[in-house]
C-alpha angles and dihedrals in degrees: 000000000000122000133193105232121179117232139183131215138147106242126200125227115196122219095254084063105056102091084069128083114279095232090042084056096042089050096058101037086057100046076045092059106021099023100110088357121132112220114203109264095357118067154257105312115222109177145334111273110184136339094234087187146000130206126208114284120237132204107208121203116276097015113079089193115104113237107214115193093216123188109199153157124259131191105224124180098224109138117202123234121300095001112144123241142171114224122151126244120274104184148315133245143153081265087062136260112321117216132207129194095195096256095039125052108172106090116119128181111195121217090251080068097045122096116273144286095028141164139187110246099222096192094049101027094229138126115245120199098203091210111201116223130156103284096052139279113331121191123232113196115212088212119194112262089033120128123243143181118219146168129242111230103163146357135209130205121192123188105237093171111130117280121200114261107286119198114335086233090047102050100060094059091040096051088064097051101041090056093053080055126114122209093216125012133176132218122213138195134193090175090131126046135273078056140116133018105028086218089066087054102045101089097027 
């Protein structure tokens, strides 16, 4: 679920700065810039973890601040492929159930992912895996707050970076979707058992 992955940038230091500890004020200028930040094709970055190497720093004309080329470990959330994990529902909608892990919301299981046979609730919004036993077809709510297990299957990275004005006429109908739009978004399934709600699982 989380990686270590080794990164590169310049860093800049401004004077005021200077009476600390080089490392103490590179630290903190990086978990300032890359700390819940989503870098394309990487993850979502949590939190600095070591300064592997440090170049020499440089002061250019006109700017008093130092400029560090640092080379460093960062923790980054970025799960690989079928790995299992236990996040709570978010919500549900005709798009599927949306899952949270309490530091990462964009999760998202379609109904084609969910176990079958399932409908959408419309009166309480909610997903029903009519299970099939014996004595007939029983319904099991995927209620909002519950806890469920649930396996990656694929992930989606989209560049949100600023883009120059585009048609007067096209701007206004692309700012509103580019704004809905997540930079990294996962995609779940609980189509095979042992999957799902943890409180269907608990007395098998």
């Amino acid at each position: 679920m989380f990686v270590l992955v080794e990164m590169t940038d310049t860093v800049r230091i401004p004077p005021w700065q200077f009476e600390r500890k080089l490392n103490d004020a590179i630290a903190e200028e990086l978990n300032k810039k890359l700390a819940n930040k989503v870098v394309y094709s990487v993850g979502l970055c949590i939190c600095l973890y070591d300064i592997t190497k440090l170049e020499d720093s440089y002061i250019f004309p006109g700017d008093g601040a130092s400029h560090t080329k640092v080379h460093f470990r960062y923790v980054v959330f970025h799960p690989f492929l079928d790995e299992i994990l236990v996040g709570k529902i978010k919500a549900c909608s005709q798009e599927g159930v949306h899952v949270s892990l309490g530091f990462f919301d964009d999760i998202v299981i379609p109904p084609e992912s969910l176990q079958q046979p399932t409908k959408f609730d419309e009166a309480e919004q909610v997903w029903v895996w009519e299970y099939e036993t014996d004595e007939g077809a029983h319904d099991l709510y995927m209620d909002i707050g519950e806890e469920i297990r649930f396996r990656i299957v694929d992930e989606t990275f989209v560049d949100t970076s600023p883009t120059g004005p585009s048609s007067a006429d096209a701007s206004t109908s692309t700012s509103e979707e580019v704004q809905k739009e997540s930079p990294y978004r996962l995609t779940g399934s609980i189509s095979e058992p042992g999957l799902g709600l943890l409180s269907w699982w608990t007395n098998s």
